[in-house]
Coordinates of C-alpha atoms and ligand atoms in Angstrom, one line a residue:
X1 CA -72.0 -83.8 -99.8
X2 CA -74.6 -86.0 -101.5
X3 CA -73.6 -89.2 -103.3
X4 CA -74.7 -89.9 -106.9
X5 CA -77.5 -92.3 -105.8
X6 CA -79.0 -89.6 -103.6
X7 CA -79.9 -87.5 -106.6
X8 CA -80.7 -90.1 -109.3
X9 CA -84.2 -91.4 -109.9
X10 CA -85.6 -94.3 -111.9
X11 CA -86.4 -92.9 -115.4
X12 CA -89.5 -95.2 -115.6
X13 CA -91.2 -94.6 -112.3
X14 CA -89.2 -91.9 -110.4
X15 CA -88.3 -94.4 -107.7
X16 CA -85.0 -94.4 -105.7
X17 CA -82.1 -96.3 -107.2
X18 CA -79.8 -98.6 -105.2
X19 CA -76.4 -99.9 -106.3
X20 CA -76.5 -103.7 -106.2
X21 CA -73.4 -105.4 -107.7
X22 CA -73.1 -104.0 -111.2
X23 CA -76.6 -102.6 -111.5
X24 CA -78.7 -99.8 -110.3
X25 CA -82.0 -101.3 -109.0
X26 CA -85.2 -99.3 -108.6
X27 CA -86.8 -99.8 -105.2
X28 CA -89.9 -97.8 -106.2
X29 CA -92.2 -99.5 -108.6
X30 CA -94.0 -102.8 -108.4
X31 CA -92.0 -104.1 -111.4
X32 CA -88.3 -104.4 -111.2
X33 CA -86.5 -101.7 -113.1
X34 CA -82.8 -102.5 -113.4
X35 CA -80.0 -100.5 -115.1
X36 CA -76.7 -102.2 -115.7
X37 CA -73.5 -100.3 -115.3
X38 CA -71.8 -100.7 -118.7
X39 CA -68.2 -102.0 -118.8
X40 CA -67.0 -98.4 -119.6
X41 CA -68.6 -97.2 -116.3
X42 CA -71.7 -95.3 -117.6
X43 CA -75.3 -96.3 -117.0
X44 CA -77.9 -96.2 -119.7
X45 CA -80.9 -94.4 -118.2
X46 CA -82.7 -94.0 -121.5
X47 CA -86.1 -95.6 -120.9
X48 CA -86.3 -98.9 -122.8
X49 CA -88.0 -98.6 -126.2
X50 CA -88.0 -94.8 -126.1
X51 CA -84.5 -94.6 -127.5
X52 CA -85.8 -95.5 -131.0
X53 CA -87.9 -92.4 -131.4
X54 CA -85.8 -90.1 -129.3
X55 CA -82.8 -88.2 -130.6
X56 CA -80.2 -90.9 -130.6
X57 CA -77.2 -88.6 -130.2
X58 CA -74.1 -87.8 -132.2
X59 CA -72.5 -90.6 -134.1
X60 CA -69.5 -92.3 -132.8
X61 CA -67.2 -90.8 -135.3
X62 CA -68.3 -87.3 -134.5
X63 CA -67.7 -88.0 -130.8
X64 CA -64.2 -89.3 -131.6
X65 CA -63.4 -86.3 -133.7
X66 CA -64.6 -84.0 -130.9
X67 CA -62.6 -85.9 -128.3
X68 CA -59.4 -85.7 -130.3
X69 CA -59.9 -82.0 -131.0
X70 CA -60.8 -81.0 -127.5
X71 CA -57.8 -82.8 -126.2
X72 CA -55.6 -80.3 -128.0
X73 CA -56.8 -77.8 -125.5
X74 CA -58.2 -75.5 -128.2
X75 CA -61.5 -74.9 -126.4
X76 CA -60.2 -75.0 -122.8
X77 CA -61.0 -71.3 -122.5
X78 CA -64.6 -72.2 -122.7
X79 CA -64.8 -74.7 -119.8
X80 CA -62.5 -72.3 -117.8
X81 CA -65.2 -69.6 -118.3
X82 CA -68.0 -71.9 -117.2
X83 CA -66.2 -72.9 -114.0
X84 CA -65.4 -69.2 -113.3
X85 CA -69.0 -68.3 -113.7
X86 CA -70.2 -71.1 -111.4
X87 CA -67.6 -70.0 -108.7
X88 CA -68.8 -66.4 -109.1
X89 CA -72.5 -67.2 -108.6
X90 CA -72.5 -70.2 -106.3
X91 CA -70.9 -69.8 -102.9
X92 CA -71.5 -73.3 -101.5
X93 CA -68.4 -75.4 -100.7
X94 CA -70.1 -78.5 -102.2
X95 CA -71.6 -78.1 -105.6
X96 CA -74.0 -80.6 -107.2
X97 CA -74.0 -80.1 -111.0
X98 CA -76.0 -81.6 -113.9
X99 CA -74.6 -81.3 -117.4
X100 CA -77.3 -81.7 -120.0
X101 CA -76.0 -82.7 -123.5
X102 CA -72.4 -83.3 -122.3
X103 CA -71.1 -85.1 -125.4
X104 CA -68.1 -87.0 -124.4
X105 CA -67.8 -84.9 -121.3
X106 CA -64.4 -83.2 -121.9
X107 CA -65.8 -79.9 -120.6
X108 CA -67.8 -81.5 -117.8
X109 CA -64.6 -83.1 -116.4
X110 CA -62.6 -79.9 -116.7
X111 CA -65.3 -77.8 -115.1
X112 CA -65.4 -80.2 -112.1
X113 CA -61.5 -80.2 -111.8
X114 CA -61.3 -76.4 -112.1
X115 CA -63.9 -75.9 -109.5
X116 CA -61.9 -78.2 -107.2
X117 CA -58.4 -77.1 -107.9
X118 CA -58.9 -73.3 -108.6
X119 CA -61.9 -72.6 -106.5
X120 CA -61.6 -75.1 -103.6
X121 CA -65.1 -76.7 -104.1
X122 CA -66.2 -80.3 -103.8
X123 CA -68.2 -81.3 -106.9
X124 CA -70.7 -84.0 -107.6
X125 CA -71.5 -84.0 -111.3
X126 CA -74.1 -86.0 -113.2
X127 CA -73.6 -85.7 -117.0
X128 CA -76.2 -86.8 -119.6
X129 CA -76.1 -87.3 -123.3
X130 CA -78.5 -89.1 -125.7
X131 CA -75.4 -90.7 -127.2
X132 CA -74.2 -93.9 -125.5
X133 CA -70.8 -93.3 -127.3
X134 CA -70.5 -90.0 -125.6
X135 CA -71.4 -91.4 -122.1
X136 CA -69.0 -94.3 -122.6
X137 CA -66.2 -92.1 -123.6
X138 CA -66.8 -89.7 -120.7
X139 CA -67.0 -92.5 -118.2
X140 CA -63.7 -94.1 -119.3
X141 CA -61.9 -90.8 -119.1
X142 CA -63.5 -90.0 -115.7
X143 CA -62.0 -93.2 -114.3
X144 CA -58.6 -92.5 -115.9
X145 CA -58.7 -89.0 -114.4
X146 CA -59.7 -90.4 -110.9
X147 CA -63.0 -88.7 -111.0
X148 CA -65.1 -91.9 -110.8
X149 CA -64.7 -95.5 -109.5
X150 CA -64.2 -98.2 -112.1
X151 CA -67.5 -99.8 -111.5
X152 CA -69.2 -96.5 -112.3
X153 CA -72.4 -95.4 -110.6
X154 CA -73.1 -98.6 -108.6
X155 CA -70.2 -98.0 -106.3
X156 CA -69.9 -94.9 -104.1
X157 CA -66.8 -93.0 -104.9
X158 CA -64.5 -91.9 -102.1
X159 CA -63.0 -88.9 -103.9
X160 CA -64.3 -85.4 -103.0
X161 CA -65.0 -84.6 -106.7
X162 CA -66.8 -87.0 -108.9
X163 CA -68.2 -87.1 -112.4
X164 CA -70.7 -89.8 -113.5
X165 CA -71.9 -90.3 -117.0
X166 CA -75.3 -91.4 -118.2
X167 CA -77.1 -92.0 -121.5
X168 CA -80.2 -90.1 -120.9
X169 CA -82.8 -87.7 -122.3
X170 CA -82.2 -84.2 -121.1
X171 CA -85.9 -83.4 -121.5
X172 CA -86.8 -86.0 -119.0
X173 CA -83.9 -86.0 -116.5
X174 CA -83.8 -88.9 -114.0
X175 CA -82.7 -86.5 -111.3
X176 CA -84.5 -85.6 -108.1
X177 CA -86.3 -82.2 -107.8
X178 CA -84.3 -79.3 -106.3
X179 CA -81.2 -81.4 -105.9
X180 CA -78.6 -79.3 -107.8
X181 CA -76.9 -76.0 -107.4
X182 CA -75.9 -75.8 -111.0
X183 CA -77.2 -76.9 -114.4
X184 CA -74.9 -76.6 -117.4
X185 CA -75.8 -76.6 -121.1
X186 CA -72.9 -76.1 -123.6
X187 CA -73.8 -76.0 -127.3
X188 CA -76.8 -78.3 -126.6
X189 CA -80.5 -77.9 -126.7
X190 CA -81.8 -76.1 -123.5
X191 CA -84.2 -78.1 -121.4
X192 CA -85.6 -75.2 -119.5
X193 CA -88.3 -76.9 -117.5
X194 CA -86.2 -79.9 -116.5
X195 CA -83.3 -77.7 -115.5
X196 CA -85.6 -75.5 -113.4
X197 CA -87.1 -78.6 -111.7
X198 CA -83.7 -80.0 -110.7
X199 CA -82.2 -76.7 -109.5
X200 CA -82.3 -75.7 -105.8
X201 CA -83.6 -72.2 -105.0
X202 CA -80.7 -69.9 -105.6
X203 CA -79.3 -72.3 -108.3
X204 CA -78.1 -71.2 -111.7
X205 CA -78.3 -72.5 -115.3
X206 CA -75.1 -71.7 -117.2
X207 CA -75.5 -71.8 -121.0
X208 CA -72.7 -71.6 -123.6
X209 CA -73.6 -70.8 -127.2
X210 CA -71.5 -70.0 -130.3
X211 CA -70.9 -66.3 -130.8
X212 CA -71.3 -64.5 -134.1
X213 CA -67.6 -64.8 -135.1
X214 CA -67.1 -68.4 -134.0
X215 CA -65.0 -70.2 -136.6
X216 CA -65.6 -67.4 -139.0
X217 CA -62.5 -68.2 -141.0
X218 CA -63.5 -71.8 -141.5
X219 CA -67.0 -70.7 -142.6
X220 CA -65.5 -68.3 -145.1
X221 CA -63.7 -71.1 -146.8
X222 CA -66.7 -73.4 -147.1
X223 CA -69.6 -71.0 -147.7
X224 CA -70.0 -68.4 -150.4
X225 CA -71.8 -66.2 -148.0
X226 CA -71.2 -66.2 -144.3
X227 CA -74.2 -65.3 -142.2
X228 CA -73.2 -64.0 -138.8
X229 CA -75.7 -63.9 -135.9
X230 CA -75.3 -63.3 -132.2
X231 CA -77.2 -65.8 -130.1
X232 CA -80.0 -64.1 -128.2
X233 CA -81.2 -66.5 -125.5
X234 CA -84.1 -65.2 -123.6
X235 CA -84.9 -66.8 -120.2
X236 CA -87.9 -69.0 -120.1
X237 CA -90.5 -68.7 -117.4
X238 CA -89.0 -69.3 -114.0
X239 CA -85.5 -67.9 -114.9
X240 CA -83.9 -64.5 -114.9
X241 CA -80.7 -63.5 -116.7
X242 CA -78.1 -62.7 -114.0
X243 CA -74.9 -62.6 -115.9
X244 CA -73.6 -62.5 -119.5
X245 CA -70.0 -62.8 -120.7
X246 CA -68.2 -63.8 -123.8
X247 CA -64.8 -65.3 -124.7
X248 CA -62.9 -64.7 -127.9
X249 CA -59.5 -65.7 -129.0
X250 CA -57.6 -67.0 -132.0
X251 CA -56.5 -70.6 -132.2
X252 CA -54.3 -71.9 -134.9
X253 CA -55.2 -75.3 -136.2
X254 CA -51.7 -76.7 -136.8
X255 CA -52.3 -79.7 -139.0
X256 CA -54.7 -81.2 -141.6
X257 CA -55.9 -83.7 -138.9
X258 CA -56.8 -80.9 -136.5
X259 CA -58.7 -79.1 -139.3
X260 CA -60.5 -82.4 -140.2
X261 CA -61.4 -83.1 -136.6
X262 CA -62.9 -79.6 -136.0
X263 CA -64.8 -79.8 -139.3
X264 CA -66.0 -83.3 -138.4
X265 CA -67.4 -82.3 -135.0
X266 CA -69.4 -79.3 -136.3
X267 CA -72.8 -79.4 -138.1
X268 CA -71.0 -77.9 -141.1
X269 CA -69.8 -81.3 -142.0
X270 CA -73.3 -82.3 -143.0
X271 CA -74.2 -79.3 -145.1
X272 CA -70.9 -78.5 -146.9
X273 CA -70.7 -79.1 -150.7
X274 CA -68.0 -81.7 -151.4
X275 CA -65.8 -79.2 -153.4
X276 CA -65.8 -76.8 -150.5
X277 CA -65.0 -79.6 -148.0
X278 CA -62.1 -80.6 -150.2
X279 CA -60.7 -77.1 -150.3
X280 CA -60.8 -76.9 -146.5
X281 CA -59.4 -80.4 -145.9
X282 CA -56.4 -79.8 -148.2
X283 CA -55.2 -77.1 -145.9
X284 CA -52.3 -77.7 -143.5
X285 CA -53.0 -74.9 -141.0
X286 CA -55.7 -72.4 -140.4
X287 CA -56.1 -69.7 -137.7
X288 CA -59.7 -69.6 -136.5
X289 CA -61.6 -67.3 -134.1
X290 CA -63.1 -69.1 -131.1
X291 CA -66.0 -66.9 -129.9
X292 CA -68.5 -68.1 -127.4
X293 CA -71.3 -66.3 -125.4
X294 CA -72.1 -67.3 -121.9
X295 CA -75.4 -66.7 -120.2
X296 CA -76.1 -67.3 -116.5
X297 CA -79.8 -67.7 -115.6
X298 CA -80.9 -67.7 -112.0
X299 CA -83.8 -69.7 -110.9
X300 CA -86.5 -67.2 -110.1
X301 CA -88.4 -67.8 -106.8
Ligands
SAM1 C1 -72.8 -80.0 -129.9 S1 -72.8 -81.3 -128.7 C2 -72.1 -80.5 -127.3 C3 -71.4 -81.5 -126.4 C4 -70.7 -80.8 -125.2 N1 -71.6 -80.1 -124.3 C5 -69.5 -80.0 -125.6 O1 -69.6 -78.7 -125.5 O2 -68.5 -80.5 -126.1 C6 -74.5 -81.4 -128.3 C7 -74.9 -82.7 -127.6 O3 -76.2 -82.6 -127.2 C8 -76.7 -84.0 -127.2 N2 -78.2 -84.0 -127.2 C9 -79.0 -83.4 -128.1 N3 -80.3 -83.6 -127.8 C10 -80.3 -84.3 -126.6 C11 -81.3 -84.9 -125.8 N4 -82.6 -84.7 -126.0 N5 -80.9 -85.6 -124.7 C12 -79.6 -85.8 -124.4 N6 -78.6 -85.3 -125.2 C13 -79.0 -84.6 -126.3 C14 -76.1 -84.5 -128.5 O4 -76.0 -86.0 -128.5 C15 -74.7 -83.9 -128.4 O5 -73.7 -84.7 -127.8
ZN2 ZN1 -88.6 -97.7 -111.3

């Protein structure tokens, strides 16, 4: 089973990273490239200076809303399905997984735990998000859930399943070529080329995207006209579609807070007219359809 430092690379020069005290130190380039482990346990691997122009990730409040909402278990069926698909398509006992656009990593941690507890796998997971808030929140929870050491990525973790969080750009992943069995992309932009580069031969990319009826009831309250569209994700060069499933169930939002959190974590909250938002936010409960489509793409040889 590889350790996290076996698969990471320096985002500036591609060199090997070593854990020295509370930093990851690049041993590759002529200049010293150092990345400190933040107090929450994540490491910022966004190249210095590039963060300004790059997508800077979801705002802290959106992350908090998503965190509170996901902790209700409303979307657990979605990470259950991703872990089931990984177990179905990957037979290795030890699975190295990269999650691109992990948010605060609720699903990432659940996928790792499900693979361990239900499917008997050991998992090394590296999760990346452009948002430092997301990476920080993920790392704190990974430590609480004994999926990572307190010092984060600088210290090797003795557990057989570990999840490490990084602030990073998924279109330029600081991960070694052909080092992962699995890449995961849930409700995030798909970095096809980078995912292909980091996958081993026989590896899979698992993508989750909102289905046509996802949150239909909420959309009916806030929009005059609801446009429904099924996600059609065609494989980019170097991938073939090997599996496709969907998950659909009804979840009842049981309080105004839960409705506000779900609304606050979706892009709807930016484009809803104030009157419509008020209508939704005055409700005390609402049953919504959770509908997600899953695509498994195999790395073509
Ligand atoms: C809708 S959220 C999904 C989060 C998580 N996968 C989940 O299902 O809860 C999409 C995430 O992608 C991240 N993201 C978008 N572009 C990115 C990029 N270029 N590099 C890293 N993360 C990115 C955002 O910051 C955001 O947290
Ligand atoms: Zn370097």
